[in-house]
Amino acid sequence: MLETLALVKDAGPGIGSPIGSPVDPPRDIAPADNVKPMVMLQDVTLKYGEMLALDRTTMSINPSEFIAVVGPSGCGKSTLMKLVTGLLPPTSGHIIFDGFHVDGPVKGAGMAFQNATLLPWRTTLANVMLPLEIVQPYKGKIRSHRAEMEAKAKTLLDVVGLGEFGDRQPWQLSGGMQQRANLCRALVHEPKLMMLDEPFAALDAFTKEDLWEVLQALWMRQRFTAILVTHDLREAVYLADTVYVMSNRPGHIVRRCTVPFPRPRTPAMTFDPAFTELVNELRALIAAVRSSK
Amino acid sequence: MMQSVVKYGRPWLITLLLLLVWELAVRAFHIPEFVLPTPTRIAETTWQFRQHLMLHAWQTLMTTLVGFFFAIVVGILLGVAIGSSSAVYDSLYPLLIGFNSIPKVAVVPLIVMWCGIGTVPAIITAFIISFFPIVVNVATGLASVEPEMKDVLRVLGASRYEVLTKVGIPRSLPYLFASLKVAITLAFIGSVVSETIASNDGIGFLMLSASSRFQVALIFAGVIIIAIMSILMFLVCVYAERKLVGWAFRGQPT
Ligand SMILES: Nc1ncnc2c1ncn2[C@@H]1O[C@H](COP(=O)(O)OP(=O)(O)OP(=O)(O)O)[C@@H](O)[C@H]1O
Ligand SMILES: [Mg+2]
């Protein structure tokens, strides 16, 4: 594995330096001196029974940072998401979110999966408003300030281009539209943390690129901290400030790359040589990681 | 418009045809009335005994509905308990399956021994025969909630109760209504069987006493009245299903 890393390291200047021993994290993954990280993982290991799924993973994510996690299938990306949100307790190691130890499901995180999981008995607008019925302080106000909350949800639907579809049932929307509504539902309560597990994997290329722009616009409005799991390297580079590359199972982080491109990024930028070069480097790195044992 | 008349008219037409064939066959082959009465004879008897029949039909209907009501209440409570906790699911589900494989009719004498004859055993029989499909369906509905959906709610900070009311229960409503359509018919079977064995009231009792007096036309009248009540209650369930869980049909009429 060391050879493959060395090989990729020579490939170009766009990629950051490889991480050494996870026990002794190098400078560049430690938080910047004056910023308190929003999410921090310290030597997090997870076993499903006897099987090691995630191996001593260390990460530090700043507030409002958009990170992407890429890696071979089955390397533990979805597991990482469950650990960060407290849905699974780690076998060992520490997870800190917003200054507190995670020891149970976090409160108020937004989450979106590959299938939109909208509730078919609610209209699109009512679906988007679901978090407002659960998360404080909105929960306490929803009865008395219903109109205000509805306006909030409607504004968000407008931003993603679903303004006219609020009163439709979810099954009357196309897959791409459902995923837009899903993003709205994940963000309506203005969460500090947004978890995205392959949210666009089931969409066609055009819809996908539209939604990259939508998601970026939402991020620039709300500046939440985002963790995106994806198999699409262009997507990762387009959306993220930092891309983490994970190894084969048991997963651990083999590389952290900073994406230097300014925002807002446009689909045209994805044809920029620097952009393509970074994507290709990541691709080569994952290919190397996949073939290593 | 014309098409729907044809569509909904067809079952009625077929029923009429069958009755006509029945009538003609009985007359043509000179089948005696105590074997098979003609439909006109049955209609005549029904009219003749109309007050009697109404009284007993009312008794049976009330008995069935009370039993059915308890079946819904207990069925939902038990179904929610089983479906929302895998520990309860694992320990109770096999028991329920075992319980359900007992022919309920065989239990009626026991119930009679404990509760005497009359309305109470009929209600209990209607209840025990009809609550099982409700429990199973509610539990299945709850257990079939997508794990991702639960995760989305849990990381928002939702309590178990909120997950249940916001997702679990709405998700299992279509399952509940599917089971109600089965359960209401079963409840009628339960109450009538119990009335036949141990009661002085109800259509079951009426049919039993009619058979001891060879009033075959009256037995048929009883059967038809039960069928009509059963179908009407079934339609009530269908109507409630449309009103309350229309979303499950994605706006398509079924
Ligand atoms: N609940 C579970 N019980 C046991 N093993 C599990 C469970 N969930 C995941 N695993 C295993 O842990 C490993 C990592 O799974 P995970 O779902 O995190 O992978 P992933 O990186 O998200 O994969 P993909 O890219 O295909 O979605 C896999 O080998 C998987 O088989
Ligand atoms: Mg996954």
XYZ file of C-alpha atoms in Angstrom, chain B residues 8-116:
109
model
C -71.256 -1.965 -12.425
C -74.408 -3.490 -13.913
C -72.752 -6.733 -14.925
C -72.535 -8.433 -11.476
C -76.185 -7.596 -10.864
C -77.144 -9.026 -14.225
C -75.263 -12.237 -13.499
C -76.937 -12.510 -10.072
C -80.359 -12.114 -11.677
C -79.527 -14.745 -14.266
C -78.419 -17.215 -11.584
C -81.617 -16.665 -9.623
C -83.622 -17.239 -12.775
C -81.781 -20.505 -13.514
C -82.320 -21.569 -9.887
C -86.036 -20.811 -10.031
C -86.526 -22.626 -13.335
C -84.428 -25.631 -12.287
C -86.336 -26.145 -9.042
C -89.648 -25.927 -10.907
C -88.571 -28.082 -13.843
C -87.138 -30.919 -11.706
C -89.866 -30.703 -9.039
C -87.342 -30.366 -6.239
C -89.257 -30.409 -2.941
C -89.169 -27.253 -0.852
C -87.464 -28.846 2.148
C -84.487 -29.653 -0.094
C -84.219 -26.446 -2.096
C -86.852 -23.710 -2.093
C -87.219 -21.358 -5.068
C -85.969 -17.788 -4.814
C -89.531 -16.505 -4.991
C -90.464 -18.778 -2.090
C -87.483 -17.446 -0.108
C -88.532 -13.882 -0.856
C -92.050 -14.682 0.258
C -90.831 -16.234 3.528
C -88.521 -13.285 4.150
C -91.457 -10.924 3.825
C -93.638 -13.120 5.987
C -91.088 -13.291 8.820
C -89.720 -9.789 8.273
C -90.163 -8.552 11.849
C -88.683 -11.699 13.302
C -85.759 -11.524 10.889
C -85.097 -7.837 11.526
C -84.978 -8.404 15.255
C -82.496 -11.253 15.030
C -80.480 -9.509 12.321
C -80.163 -6.455 14.563
C -78.957 -8.666 17.420
C -76.361 -10.330 15.200
C -75.215 -7.019 13.744
C -74.731 -5.439 17.180
C -72.940 -8.493 18.546
C -70.638 -8.565 15.550
C -69.895 -4.848 15.654
C -69.096 -4.879 19.368
C -66.757 -7.848 18.888
C -65.232 -6.171 15.840
C -64.736 -2.927 17.755
C -62.795 -4.720 20.496
C -60.845 -6.579 17.823
C -59.804 -3.242 16.305
C -58.795 -1.727 19.636
C -56.892 -4.755 20.917
C -55.547 -5.529 17.442
C -54.064 -2.060 17.017
C -52.605 -1.909 20.530
C -51.060 -5.361 20.304
C -49.960 -4.764 16.716
C -48.214 -1.528 17.678
C -46.537 -3.230 20.645
C -45.335 -6.112 18.485
C -44.353 -4.043 15.470
C -42.441 -1.333 17.277
C -40.205 -3.510 19.415
C -38.228 -6.398 18.038
C -38.010 -7.990 21.506
C -41.802 -8.124 21.814
C -41.992 -9.207 18.174
C -39.663 -12.150 18.724
C -41.398 -13.317 21.881
C -45.056 -12.832 20.932
C -45.216 -13.473 17.199
C -44.694 -17.268 17.334
C -47.281 -17.449 20.102
C -49.810 -15.595 17.989
C -49.209 -17.838 15.008
C -49.769 -20.851 17.239
C -52.898 -19.295 18.662
C -54.247 -18.552 15.227
C -53.848 -22.141 14.065
C -56.398 -23.265 16.685
C -59.821 -23.522 15.026
C -61.716 -20.832 16.924
C -65.011 -22.699 16.641
C -63.572 -25.397 18.864
C -63.105 -22.827 21.607
C -66.753 -21.730 21.637
C -67.901 -24.485 24.075
C -65.191 -23.312 26.480
C -66.338 -19.718 26.202
C -69.907 -20.837 26.797
C -68.754 -22.685 29.906
C -67.097 -19.547 31.219
C -69.583 -16.900 30.123
C -72.891 -18.711 29.867
